[in-house]
Structures are given as C-alpha cells and as structure tokens.
XYZ file of C-alpha atoms in Angstrom:
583
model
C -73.187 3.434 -95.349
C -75.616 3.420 -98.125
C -77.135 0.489 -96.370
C -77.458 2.234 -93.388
C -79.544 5.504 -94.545
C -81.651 2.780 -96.752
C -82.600 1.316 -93.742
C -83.119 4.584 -91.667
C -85.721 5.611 -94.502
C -87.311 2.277 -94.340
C -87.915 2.820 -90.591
C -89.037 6.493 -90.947
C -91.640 5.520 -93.176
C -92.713 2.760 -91.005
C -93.110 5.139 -87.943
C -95.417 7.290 -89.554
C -97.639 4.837 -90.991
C -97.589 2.845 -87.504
C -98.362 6.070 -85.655
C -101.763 6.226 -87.365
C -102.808 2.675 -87.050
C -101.517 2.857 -83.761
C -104.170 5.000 -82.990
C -106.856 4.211 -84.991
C -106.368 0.389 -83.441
C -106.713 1.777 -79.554
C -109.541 4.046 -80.761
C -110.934 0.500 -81.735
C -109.736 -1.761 -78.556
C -111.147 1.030 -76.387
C -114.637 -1.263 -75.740
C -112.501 -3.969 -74.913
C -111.108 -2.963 -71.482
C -114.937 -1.500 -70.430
C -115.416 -3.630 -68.016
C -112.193 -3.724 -66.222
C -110.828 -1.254 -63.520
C -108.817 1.249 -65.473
C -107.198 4.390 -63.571
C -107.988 7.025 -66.526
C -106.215 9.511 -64.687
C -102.439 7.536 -65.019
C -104.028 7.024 -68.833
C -104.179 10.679 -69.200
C -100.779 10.993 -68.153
C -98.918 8.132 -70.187
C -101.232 9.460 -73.174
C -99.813 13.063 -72.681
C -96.125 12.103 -72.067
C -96.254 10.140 -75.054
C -96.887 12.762 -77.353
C -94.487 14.660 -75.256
C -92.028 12.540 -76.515
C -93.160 12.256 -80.113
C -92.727 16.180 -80.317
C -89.662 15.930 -78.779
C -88.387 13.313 -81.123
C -89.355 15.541 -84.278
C -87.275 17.726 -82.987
C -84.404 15.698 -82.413
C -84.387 16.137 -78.896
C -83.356 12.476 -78.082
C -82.565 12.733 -74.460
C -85.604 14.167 -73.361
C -87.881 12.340 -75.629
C -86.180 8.599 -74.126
C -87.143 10.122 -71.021
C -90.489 11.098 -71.640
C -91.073 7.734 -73.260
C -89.595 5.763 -70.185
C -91.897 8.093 -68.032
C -94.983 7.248 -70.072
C -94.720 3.631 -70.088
C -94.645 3.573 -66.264
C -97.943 4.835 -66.035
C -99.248 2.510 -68.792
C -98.399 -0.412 -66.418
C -100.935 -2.203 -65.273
C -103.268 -0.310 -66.834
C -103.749 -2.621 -69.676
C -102.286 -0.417 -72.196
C -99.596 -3.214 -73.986
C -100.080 -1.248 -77.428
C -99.165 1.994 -75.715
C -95.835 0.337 -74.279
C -95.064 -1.226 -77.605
C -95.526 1.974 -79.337
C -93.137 3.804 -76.887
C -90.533 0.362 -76.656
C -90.530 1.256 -80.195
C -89.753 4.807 -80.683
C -86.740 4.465 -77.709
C -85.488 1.365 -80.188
C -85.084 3.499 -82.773
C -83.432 6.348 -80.983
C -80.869 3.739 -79.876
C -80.514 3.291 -83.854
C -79.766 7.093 -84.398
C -77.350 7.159 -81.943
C -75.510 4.404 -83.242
C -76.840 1.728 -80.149
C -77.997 -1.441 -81.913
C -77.576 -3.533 -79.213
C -79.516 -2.005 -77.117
C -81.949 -1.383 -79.736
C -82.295 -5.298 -80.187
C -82.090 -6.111 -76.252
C -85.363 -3.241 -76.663
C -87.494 -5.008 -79.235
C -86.972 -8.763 -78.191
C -88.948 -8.316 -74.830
C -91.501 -7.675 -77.381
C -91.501 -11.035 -78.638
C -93.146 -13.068 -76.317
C -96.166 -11.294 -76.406
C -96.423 -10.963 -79.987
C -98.666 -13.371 -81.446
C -101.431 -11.610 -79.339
C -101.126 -8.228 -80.980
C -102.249 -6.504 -84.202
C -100.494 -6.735 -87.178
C -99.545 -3.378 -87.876
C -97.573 -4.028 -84.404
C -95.840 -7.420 -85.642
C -94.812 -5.403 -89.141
C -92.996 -2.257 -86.985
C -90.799 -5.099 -84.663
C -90.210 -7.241 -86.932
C -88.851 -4.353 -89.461
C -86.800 -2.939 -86.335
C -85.599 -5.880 -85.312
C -84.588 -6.611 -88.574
C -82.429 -3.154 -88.955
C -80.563 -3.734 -85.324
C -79.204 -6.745 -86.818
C -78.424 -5.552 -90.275
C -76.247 -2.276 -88.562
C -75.030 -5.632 -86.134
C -73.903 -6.798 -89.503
C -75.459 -10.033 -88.777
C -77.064 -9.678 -92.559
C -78.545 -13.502 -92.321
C -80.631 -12.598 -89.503
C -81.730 -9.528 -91.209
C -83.225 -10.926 -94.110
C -85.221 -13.665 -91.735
C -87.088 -10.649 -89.839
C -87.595 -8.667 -93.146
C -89.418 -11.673 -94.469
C -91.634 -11.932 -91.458
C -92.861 -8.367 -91.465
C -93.251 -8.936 -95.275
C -95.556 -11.495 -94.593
C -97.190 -9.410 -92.575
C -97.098 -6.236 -94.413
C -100.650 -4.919 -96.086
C -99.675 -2.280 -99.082
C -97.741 -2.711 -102.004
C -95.479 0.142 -101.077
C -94.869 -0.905 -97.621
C -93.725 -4.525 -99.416
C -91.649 -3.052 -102.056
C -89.580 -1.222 -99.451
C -89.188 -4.108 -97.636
C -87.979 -6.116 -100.877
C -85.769 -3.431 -101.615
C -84.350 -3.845 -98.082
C -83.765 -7.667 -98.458
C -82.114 -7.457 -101.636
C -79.945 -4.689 -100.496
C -78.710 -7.519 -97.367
C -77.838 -10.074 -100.664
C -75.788 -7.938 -101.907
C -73.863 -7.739 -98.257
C -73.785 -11.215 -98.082
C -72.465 -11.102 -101.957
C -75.190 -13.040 -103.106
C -75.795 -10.963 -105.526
C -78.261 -13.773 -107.926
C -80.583 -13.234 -105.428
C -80.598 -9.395 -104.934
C -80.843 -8.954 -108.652
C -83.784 -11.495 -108.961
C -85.744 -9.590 -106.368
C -84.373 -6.334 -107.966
C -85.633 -6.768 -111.382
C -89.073 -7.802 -110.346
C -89.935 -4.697 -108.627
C -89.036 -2.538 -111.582
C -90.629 -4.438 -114.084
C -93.562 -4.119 -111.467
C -96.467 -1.186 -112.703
C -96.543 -0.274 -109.052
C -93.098 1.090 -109.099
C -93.909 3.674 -111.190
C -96.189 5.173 -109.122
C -93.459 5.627 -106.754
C -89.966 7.930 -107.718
C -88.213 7.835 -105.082
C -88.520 3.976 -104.472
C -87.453 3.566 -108.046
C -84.310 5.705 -107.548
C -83.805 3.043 -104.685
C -84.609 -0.179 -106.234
C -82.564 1.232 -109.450
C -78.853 2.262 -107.383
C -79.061 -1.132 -105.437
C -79.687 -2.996 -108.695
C -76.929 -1.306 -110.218
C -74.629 -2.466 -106.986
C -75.699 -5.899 -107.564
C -74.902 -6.075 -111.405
C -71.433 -4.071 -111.189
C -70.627 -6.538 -107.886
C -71.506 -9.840 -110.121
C -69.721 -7.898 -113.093
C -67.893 -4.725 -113.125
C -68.637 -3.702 -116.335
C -72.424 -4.160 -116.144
C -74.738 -1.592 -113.622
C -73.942 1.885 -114.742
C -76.805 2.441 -116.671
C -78.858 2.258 -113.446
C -77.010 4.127 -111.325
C -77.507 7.060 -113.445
C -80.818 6.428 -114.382
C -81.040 6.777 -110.668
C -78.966 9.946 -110.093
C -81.044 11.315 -113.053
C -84.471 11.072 -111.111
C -82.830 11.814 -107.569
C -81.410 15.195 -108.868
C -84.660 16.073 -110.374
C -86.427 15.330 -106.672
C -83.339 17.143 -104.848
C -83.120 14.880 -101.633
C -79.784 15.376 -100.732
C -79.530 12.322 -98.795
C -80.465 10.046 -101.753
C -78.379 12.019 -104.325
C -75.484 11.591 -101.381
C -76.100 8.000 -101.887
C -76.146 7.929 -105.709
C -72.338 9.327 -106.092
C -71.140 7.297 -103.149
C -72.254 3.957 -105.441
C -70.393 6.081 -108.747
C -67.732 6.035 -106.818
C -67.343 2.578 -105.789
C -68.601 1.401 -109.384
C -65.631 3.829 -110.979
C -62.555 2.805 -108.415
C -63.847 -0.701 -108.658
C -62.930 -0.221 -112.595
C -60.130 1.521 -111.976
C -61.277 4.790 -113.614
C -59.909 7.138 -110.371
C -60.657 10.406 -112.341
C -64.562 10.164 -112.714
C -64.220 7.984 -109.033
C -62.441 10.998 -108.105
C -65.132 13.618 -108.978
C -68.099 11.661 -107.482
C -66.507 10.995 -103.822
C -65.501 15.197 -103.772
C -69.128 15.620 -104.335
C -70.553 13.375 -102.142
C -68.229 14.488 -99.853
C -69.237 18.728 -100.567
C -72.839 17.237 -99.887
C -72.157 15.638 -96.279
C -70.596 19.034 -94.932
C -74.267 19.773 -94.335
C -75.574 16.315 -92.850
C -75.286 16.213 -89.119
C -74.581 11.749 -89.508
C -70.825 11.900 -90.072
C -70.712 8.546 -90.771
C -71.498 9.916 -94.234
C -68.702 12.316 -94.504
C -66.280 9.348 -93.511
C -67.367 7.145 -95.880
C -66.797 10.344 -98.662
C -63.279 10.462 -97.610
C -62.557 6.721 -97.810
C -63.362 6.915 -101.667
C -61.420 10.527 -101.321
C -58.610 8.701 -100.598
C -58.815 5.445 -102.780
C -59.501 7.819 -106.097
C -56.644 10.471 -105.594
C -53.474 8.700 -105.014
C -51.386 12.024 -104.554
C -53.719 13.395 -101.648
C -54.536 9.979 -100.705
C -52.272 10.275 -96.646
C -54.041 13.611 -96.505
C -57.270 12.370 -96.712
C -56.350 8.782 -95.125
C -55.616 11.505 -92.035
C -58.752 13.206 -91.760
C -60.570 10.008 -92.458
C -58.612 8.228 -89.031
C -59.295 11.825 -87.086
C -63.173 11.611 -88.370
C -63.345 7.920 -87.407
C -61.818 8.820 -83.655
C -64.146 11.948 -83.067
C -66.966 9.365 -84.109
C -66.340 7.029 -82.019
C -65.766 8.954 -79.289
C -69.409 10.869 -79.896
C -71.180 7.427 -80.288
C -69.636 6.086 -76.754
C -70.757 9.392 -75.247
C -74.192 8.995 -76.473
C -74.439 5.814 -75.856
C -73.043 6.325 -72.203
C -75.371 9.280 -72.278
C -78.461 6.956 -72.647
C -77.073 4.423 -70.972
C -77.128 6.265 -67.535
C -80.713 7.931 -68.435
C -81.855 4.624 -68.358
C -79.867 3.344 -65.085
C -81.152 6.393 -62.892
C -85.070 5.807 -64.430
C -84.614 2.389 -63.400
C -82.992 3.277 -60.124
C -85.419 5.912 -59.797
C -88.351 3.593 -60.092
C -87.007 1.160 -58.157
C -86.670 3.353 -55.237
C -90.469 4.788 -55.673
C -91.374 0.786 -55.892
C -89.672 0.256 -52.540
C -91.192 2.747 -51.060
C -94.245 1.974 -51.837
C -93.867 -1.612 -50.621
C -92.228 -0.361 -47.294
C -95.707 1.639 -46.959
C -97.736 -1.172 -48.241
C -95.531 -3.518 -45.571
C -95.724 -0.940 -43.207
C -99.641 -0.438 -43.098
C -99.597 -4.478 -43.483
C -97.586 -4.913 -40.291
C -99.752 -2.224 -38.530
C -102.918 -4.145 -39.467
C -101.588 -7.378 -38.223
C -100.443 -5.652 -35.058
C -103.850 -4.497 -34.776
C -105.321 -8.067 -35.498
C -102.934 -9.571 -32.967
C -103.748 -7.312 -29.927
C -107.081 -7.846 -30.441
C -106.537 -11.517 -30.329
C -103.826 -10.983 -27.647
C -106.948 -9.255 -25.749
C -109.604 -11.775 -26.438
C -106.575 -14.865 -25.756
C -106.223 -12.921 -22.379
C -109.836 -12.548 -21.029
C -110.190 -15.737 -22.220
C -107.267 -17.249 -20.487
C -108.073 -14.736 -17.620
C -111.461 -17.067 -17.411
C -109.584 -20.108 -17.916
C -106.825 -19.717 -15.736
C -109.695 -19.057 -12.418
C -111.548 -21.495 -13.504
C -108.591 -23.740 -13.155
C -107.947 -21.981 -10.429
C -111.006 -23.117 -8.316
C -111.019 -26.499 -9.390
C -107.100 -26.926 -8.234
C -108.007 -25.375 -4.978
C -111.267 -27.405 -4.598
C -109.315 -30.741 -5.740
C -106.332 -29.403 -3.089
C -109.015 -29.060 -0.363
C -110.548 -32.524 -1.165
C -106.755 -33.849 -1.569
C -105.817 -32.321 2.374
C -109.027 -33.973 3.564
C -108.342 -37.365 2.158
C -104.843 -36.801 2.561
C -105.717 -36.071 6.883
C -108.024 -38.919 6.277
C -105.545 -41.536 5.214
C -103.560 -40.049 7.803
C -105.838 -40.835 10.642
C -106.925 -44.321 8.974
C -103.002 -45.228 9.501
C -102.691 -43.968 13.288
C -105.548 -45.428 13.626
C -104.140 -49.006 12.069
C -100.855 -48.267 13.865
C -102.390 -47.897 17.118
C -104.616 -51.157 16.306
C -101.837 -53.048 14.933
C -99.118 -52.477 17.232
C -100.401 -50.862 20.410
C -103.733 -52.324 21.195
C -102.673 -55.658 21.672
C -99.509 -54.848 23.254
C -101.145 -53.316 25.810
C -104.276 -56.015 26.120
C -101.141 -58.021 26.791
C -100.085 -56.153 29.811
C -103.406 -56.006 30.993
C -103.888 -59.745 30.994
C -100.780 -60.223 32.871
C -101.373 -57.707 35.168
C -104.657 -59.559 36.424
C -102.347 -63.228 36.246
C -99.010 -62.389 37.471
C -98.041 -61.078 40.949
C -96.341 -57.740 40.442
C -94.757 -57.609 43.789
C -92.731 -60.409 42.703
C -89.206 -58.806 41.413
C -89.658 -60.926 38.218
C -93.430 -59.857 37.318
C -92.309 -56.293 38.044
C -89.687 -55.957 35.418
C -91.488 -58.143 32.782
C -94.402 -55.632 33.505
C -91.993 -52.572 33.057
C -90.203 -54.201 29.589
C -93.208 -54.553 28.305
C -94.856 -50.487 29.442
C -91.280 -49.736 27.890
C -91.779 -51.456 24.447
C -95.408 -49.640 24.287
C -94.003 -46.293 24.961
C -91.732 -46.592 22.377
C -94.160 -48.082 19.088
C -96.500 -45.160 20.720
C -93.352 -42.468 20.629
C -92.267 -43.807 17.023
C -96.043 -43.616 15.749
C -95.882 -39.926 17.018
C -92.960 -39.164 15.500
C -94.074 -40.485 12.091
C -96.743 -37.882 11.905
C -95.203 -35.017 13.556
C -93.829 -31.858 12.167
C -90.624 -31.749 10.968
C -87.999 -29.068 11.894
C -86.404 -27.885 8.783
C -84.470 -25.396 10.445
C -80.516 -25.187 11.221
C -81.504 -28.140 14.030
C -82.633 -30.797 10.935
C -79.389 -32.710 10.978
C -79.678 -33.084 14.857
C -83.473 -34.396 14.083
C -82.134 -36.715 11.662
C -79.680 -37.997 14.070
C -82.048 -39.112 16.529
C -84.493 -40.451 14.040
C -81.345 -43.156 12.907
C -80.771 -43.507 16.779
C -84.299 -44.537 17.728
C -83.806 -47.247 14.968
C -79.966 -48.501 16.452
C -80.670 -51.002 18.698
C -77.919 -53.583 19.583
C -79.041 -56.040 17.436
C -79.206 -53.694 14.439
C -76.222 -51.397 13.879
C -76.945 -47.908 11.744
C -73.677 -46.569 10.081
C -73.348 -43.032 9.171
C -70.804 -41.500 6.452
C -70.320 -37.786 5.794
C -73.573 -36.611 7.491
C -71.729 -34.456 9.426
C -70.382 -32.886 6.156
C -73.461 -32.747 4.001
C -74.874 -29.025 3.765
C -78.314 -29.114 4.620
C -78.684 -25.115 3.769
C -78.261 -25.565 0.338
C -81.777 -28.041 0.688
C -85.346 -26.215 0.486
C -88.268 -27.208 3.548
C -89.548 -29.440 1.045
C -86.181 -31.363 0.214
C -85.842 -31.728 4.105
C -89.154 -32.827 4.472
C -88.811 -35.469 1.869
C -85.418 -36.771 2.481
C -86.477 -36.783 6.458
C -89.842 -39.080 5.175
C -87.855 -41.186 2.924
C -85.137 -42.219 5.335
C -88.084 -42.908 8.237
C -89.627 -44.686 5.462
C -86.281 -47.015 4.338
C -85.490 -47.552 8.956
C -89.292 -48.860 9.000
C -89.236 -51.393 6.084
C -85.606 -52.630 7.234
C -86.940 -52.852 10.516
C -89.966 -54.617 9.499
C -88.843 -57.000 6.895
C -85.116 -57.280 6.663
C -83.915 -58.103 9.555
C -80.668 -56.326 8.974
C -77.420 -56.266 11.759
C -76.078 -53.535 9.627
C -77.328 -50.613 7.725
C -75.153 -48.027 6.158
C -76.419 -44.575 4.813
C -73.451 -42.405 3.085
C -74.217 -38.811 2.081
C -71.708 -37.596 -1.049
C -72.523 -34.388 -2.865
C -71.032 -33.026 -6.322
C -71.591 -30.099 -8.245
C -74.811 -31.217 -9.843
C -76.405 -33.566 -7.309
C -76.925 -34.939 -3.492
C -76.450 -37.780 -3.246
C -77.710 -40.906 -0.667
C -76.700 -44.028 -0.170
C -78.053 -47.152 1.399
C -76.825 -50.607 1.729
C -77.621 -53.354 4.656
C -77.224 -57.304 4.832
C -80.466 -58.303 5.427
C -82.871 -60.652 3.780
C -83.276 -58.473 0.691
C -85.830 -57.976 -1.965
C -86.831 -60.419 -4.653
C -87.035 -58.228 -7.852
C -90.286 -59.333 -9.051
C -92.202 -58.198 -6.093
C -90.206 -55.019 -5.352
C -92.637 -52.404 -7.176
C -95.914 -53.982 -4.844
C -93.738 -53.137 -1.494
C -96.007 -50.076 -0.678
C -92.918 -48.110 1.414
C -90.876 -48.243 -1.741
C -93.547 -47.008 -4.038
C -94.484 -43.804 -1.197
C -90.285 -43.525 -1.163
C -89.817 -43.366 -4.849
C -92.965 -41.503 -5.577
C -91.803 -38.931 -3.030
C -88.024 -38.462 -4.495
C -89.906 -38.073 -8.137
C -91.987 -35.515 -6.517
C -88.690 -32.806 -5.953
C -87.087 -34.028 -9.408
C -84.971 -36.692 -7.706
C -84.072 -40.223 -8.518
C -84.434 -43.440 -6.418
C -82.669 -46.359 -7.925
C -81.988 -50.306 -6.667
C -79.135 -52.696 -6.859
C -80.782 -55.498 -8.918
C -77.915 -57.485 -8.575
C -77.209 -57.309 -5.094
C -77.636 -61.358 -4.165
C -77.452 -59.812 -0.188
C -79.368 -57.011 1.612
C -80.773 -54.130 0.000
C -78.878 -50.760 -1.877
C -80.813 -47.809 -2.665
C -79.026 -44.698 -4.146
C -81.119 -41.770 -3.829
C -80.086 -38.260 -6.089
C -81.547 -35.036 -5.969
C -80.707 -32.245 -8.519
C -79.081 -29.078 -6.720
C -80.748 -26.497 -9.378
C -84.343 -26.948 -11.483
C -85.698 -29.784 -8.936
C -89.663 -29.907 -9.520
C-alpha cells in the first residue's frame, strides 16, 4: 500500500500542474478555431460544468462531480473542444482510481490514445502518468514502468521528472529488481535538485531503503529513518504513515518483532483518522505478523476489514457504474429523439417534395394522357373509315368476283336458250339459285352478329349453310358449350373465325368432312378443327391471308390458334381462349 499512496501523490501533483497549462494552452488555441462555426453558448455551458465538477471533486463529492464531468463533455462535442474532453476523461479516470476502479480507469484513458500524437504535451505527460498508475494498482508493474518512461520523456521540470523516477524505481522494487531501483534511487539523491525538495527526498530516501533491505536485510535502515526524521519534522501524516509501515516490514523481515511490533501499532493509531482503509488493513497485517500472542485477534479484524472493503469498493464501483449506464442511456434517448425529429421533419420535407412532383407528374400526365387521348380517337376514326373502306373494297370484290359473272352468265343464256323448254327452265332456276346464295353468304359475312342467348342457334345455321352433300360438317359438344360465360367480343370473334375456317375449306380444301369439337376446362375454351381435305403445305401457311385475319383475331382476345404440322392429311386447328384476364 505504500505504492499505492506514492502513486496517488504523483497524480495529485500532476492534476494541479495540468490544470494550469490546461488553461493557459486553450487561452492560446483560442485563435485557432476563429474561423469555424462554434456554438459559444454549449461552450459556456461545458466551461461552467467543468468547474462544477472540479469544485465538486475538491470536495470529495465524487458522484456528483463524474456527473458533472459526463454532462460537460456532452456539450464539448462537436464543438471542437478535444482538450476540454481530455481534461474531463481525465479527472473521471482518476476518480475511478480513488474508488478503487482501475479498470475502468484504463478502459477511460486508452480512448485517449488514438488521438494523442495531435495534442500538447502537457496532455501526453497527464495520460501517460495515469495510464501508467491504472496498471501499476492492476499490478501489471511491466506495463507501468513503459508508460512512466513515456511521460518522462515528455515531462518539462526537474521535479515533475524526479517524481516520475521515483515512481519507476518504486515498480523495480515490485518486480524485485531491486539493481535497478537502487541505480535510479541513488542518482536522484546524489542529485543538487533534490535538495531543494523535502518531501521528495523523504520519498526517494524510504523507497531506497526498501530496495537495499529487499537485496539485503541488513542494509537500508539508515534511510528509512533519515526519512522518518524529515517526515516528522514536515508532519504529513500520510507520509509518516508510510515511513513506519516500511520499519515494520524492514524489522519483521529481520525478525526483530518487538521494534516491528511498535511501528505497525503506530501506523496503525495513525490510519484511525484516514478515510482509505486500505491503510488501516495493511497496519493490521504487520499487527499480526509482529505480535504472535494477539496475532488471531488481529488476523480477525484484518479478514472483517478486508470484507467491509470489498464490499464498499463493489458498491462504489456499482455506484459509478450505473451513473454512467443511465448518462449513456440518457443520452442515447435525447440522441434518438433528436434523430426521430430530424427524420421526422426529413420525411415531411420529402412528402412535401413528392406532392409537388405528384402534382406537376399529374398535370403533366393530365396533358399527356388527352393528348393521347385525341390522337387514339383521331387514329380510331381514321381506323373505322379504312376499316368501312376495306369493307366495301371486299363486297365490292365479292360481288365482282363471284356474282357479276354469275349472273352475266344467266343473262347470256337467257337471250340463247328457250326458257319454255322444261330443261332451259330449271338450268335457268339452278343457276338464280346458286346467285342467291354467294349473294345471301356475302350478306351474311358482313352482317351483325347476335350475341345474345340466340348465338348458338346463329352459329348453327352458319355451319348449315356450309353442309352441302358433298361436304359433311360434324359437330361435338356444341350443344354443351356455355356461351354465357363468353363476352360480345369473344362471340363476335369466335363467330368470324369459324366463317373464316368454312370459307377457306370451302375454297381450297375440298374437304367431304369437317369436324369442329368444343371442350372446355377450368382455365380455357377450347375449339377444335380437323377435315380430310387437300391440306396446307407448311411453308406457305403464314401467306394464306384467312389464317393470318383468324390468328390475328384469336391474339386479339388473348387466345391461341395453333396447327397440326404433322398432319400428312387435311387440316387441324385448335383454337383456346383464356376464361379470366383475356386482352
């Protein structure tokens, strides 16, 4: 425990050093930051929390001056204020180390050393030196001595360097290499300098003695009470505490209990008063190794002390612990907050943005969508006129092709022939009959279609004007197929495509038979048709104009019309249409 109050005076000393330069180097850094946005007014704030704390922490009011410190540094953020937040990562460090907390102490400091090549020295000197102390009380002595040599590289006054010396060698001796501790020892007091400072010497003087009496147990005593002698004269209680703690060890190490005996009861009468009873424990440990006869007495109070101890440090350190959870949590919940807002006026903005785009999108399409509009209905207009056109251009063909010489025909033999003769009179009627008809079938190409309950009796007689005795139409499950479940336009087409199929058969393959077989299923209609006539060569079946109107027309209502490629006889034509989503 000697160690451990060596160390707390080292950092002590530090913080009030580092609490000038640390403002003497932002009074000089001040120019630095004129020209970038600074909020002065969260400044203000960290500034005054900050010293908040600092009072607080003079008055060992730990818990409220970790708070103010945690407080502070969030309005330092973003500020550019990294000295500020050093200063006050620093101070809550070291309360970790009062309350017994190293680890948290370290896990404190080392986000510090990322950053650190970029800041002042005075900064580099106070982590290094605190860093340095979390591992020494970690007992990780190695370590120790590797971060007191880097703030001693560092450091700018002799004094600050012979306390860190002093520190270093005390670590040796931990790690019982006690050559080097008494190397480093010697040199500072045969250093003028040390004169100049007591207190230091008193230090430099008991650890020396430690060294010697550790290497040698009959060497060292002349050092320890040289430095007794100058620590009673300065009456620091802490240091004379120190001073008959290392008696004591020297005395039980030599086996000389009595004297042992009398140094640990005073240095235990002294640590009644300190409020660290880590010092008061270590008193009874040499309490109980010096007086054999009281030695289970004081072995007791030394296992109750160590208990009550422990049980303090947890609570402090559970204490702090959950400060620091509900800050964080606190602060987390104010940063949420903020981003909900910051989301929420983000998603209001872009609502904002997209009506007005829905807006112009719509007048726009609005202006689109009639200009489109027109043209469709213009383009529809021209496409009835050419459509009525074509129309009358095939009538017109029709009537050419198939009627007017038909009936020149009958004319001519009219004027040749005798029509009272019985013969004359029924060519002359055969042939008035065969015009009526090609004039009947023309009309019926072109005329309106019922699409009403009466369509299957329509489609009947279409497929009896085409059976004829030396062509045979076949009909399958037409009386079955449900014509209600078929829109006008399905009617329309399948009544068109049918009159299309009788026409080319009639025309080109001279068929005996034809078959059409309506099936339906639960997806499609289905119909079929087969005949034996001359068929189609493949090659040339895409130029046959009624096949292209016939499968153009069956595309048109989202239907299929396929062919029997490899039908060596007659003609098969499957035609499906979709029951639902037909175009």
């Amino acid at each position: 425990m000697k160690y451990y109050k060596s160390i707390s005076h080292l950092s002590n000393y530090f913080l009030g050093i580092f609490y000038l330069l640390f403002l003497n180097s932002c009074l000089q850094k001040e120019d630095n930051f004129s020209n970038i946005k600074i909020d002065t007014g969260k400044v203000a704030l960290g500034d005054s929390l900050q010293l908040k704390a600092d009072s607080l922490n003079a008055l060992n009011q730990l818990d409220n001056a970790f708070t103010a410190y945690l407080k502070s540094n969030t309005y330092y953020i973003n500020q550019h204020k990294e000295e500020s937040i050093t200063y006050n990562n620093l101070r809550i460090a070291t309360i970790y180390l009062t309350i017994g907390d190293p680890n948290s102490a370290q896990e404190i400091i080392s986000k510090e050393l990322p950053s650190i090549s970029t800041k002042e020295n005075s900064f580099k000197v106070y982590i290094y030196n605190t860093l340095a102390i979390c591992y020494a009380e970690l007992k990780d002595y190695a370590l120790a001595i590797e971060y007191f040599n880097l703030s001693l590289e560092l450091a700018s006054s002799s004094e600050e360097k012979i306390i860190l010396l002093n520190n270093i060698a005390s670590n040796y001796i931990h790690l019982n290499q006690g050559e080097k501790a008494i190397a480093i020892l010697q040199g500072l007091i045969s250093s003028n300098t040390i004169e100049d400072n007591i207190i230091e010497k008193a230090r430099i003087l008991n650890n020396l003695g430690k060294a010697l009496f550790k290497q040698n147990n009959t060497q060292g005593l002349n050092e320890l009470e040289e430095s007794l002698t100058i620590r009673l004269n300065n009456v620091n209680q802490d240091d004379i505490f120190r001073s008959y703690i290392t008696l004591a060890e020297y005395y039980v190490l030599n086996k000389n209990y009595t004297s042992a005996y009398d140094y640990a009861l005073k240095s235990y009468d002294i640590s009644k008063n300190f409020k660290n009873k880590n010092d008061k424990l270590l008193a009874l440990e040499y309490l109980a190794k010096s007086n054999q006869k009281q030695s289970s007495e004081y072995l007791k109070s030394y296992i109750e002390l160590s208990k009550e101890i422990s049980t303090e440090n947890q609570k402090a350190k559970n204490q702090f612990a959950k400060i620091r959870y509900d800050f964080q949590l606190h602060e987390q919940e104010n940063t949420k907050l903020k981003l909900d807002l910051q989301h929420s006026e983000l998603v209001s903005a872009r609502n904002k943005n997209a009506l007005y785009i829905a807006l112009i999108i719509l007048i726009t399409g609005g202006f689109v969508i009639s200009f489109i509009y027109r043209k469709i209905r213009q383009r529809h207009r021209l496409d009835k006129i050419q459509q009525a056109y074509l129309t009358e251009t095939n009538i017109a063909k029709k009537i050419h092709d198939e009627l007017a010489n038909d009936v020149f025909n009958t004319l001519t033999y009219t004027q040749n022939f005798n029509l009272e003769a019985t013969e004359a009179k029924n060519h002359l009627v055969s042939d008035l009959e065969s015009i009526y008809k090609k004039a009947r079938n023309i009309s019926l190409q072109h005329s309106s279609i019922a699409t009403d309950g009466t369509f299957a009796s329509h489609l009947t007689n279409l497929f009896n004007e085409y059976s004829t005795a030396n062509c045979k139409i076949i009909l399958s499950g037409l009386d079955k197929f449900d014509f209600t479940l078929l829109d006008k336009n399905q009617k329309i087409t399948i009544y068109r495509v049918i009159q299309e199929l009788l026409v080319n058969m009639k025309k080109h393959s001279m068929a005996t038979i034809v078959v059409f077989k309506f099936t339906d299923d639960k997806k499609s209609f289905n119909i079929f048709y087969s005949d034996n006539g001359v068929g189609i060569i493949q090659e040339n079946i895409k130029s046959k104009n009624g096949l292209l109107n016939v499968e153009n027309r069956i595309k048109n209502i989202g239907g299929t019309f396929t062919f029997d490629s490899t039908n060596q006889l007659g003609v098969k034509y499957n035609i499906q249409l979709p029951k639902k989503n037909y175009v």
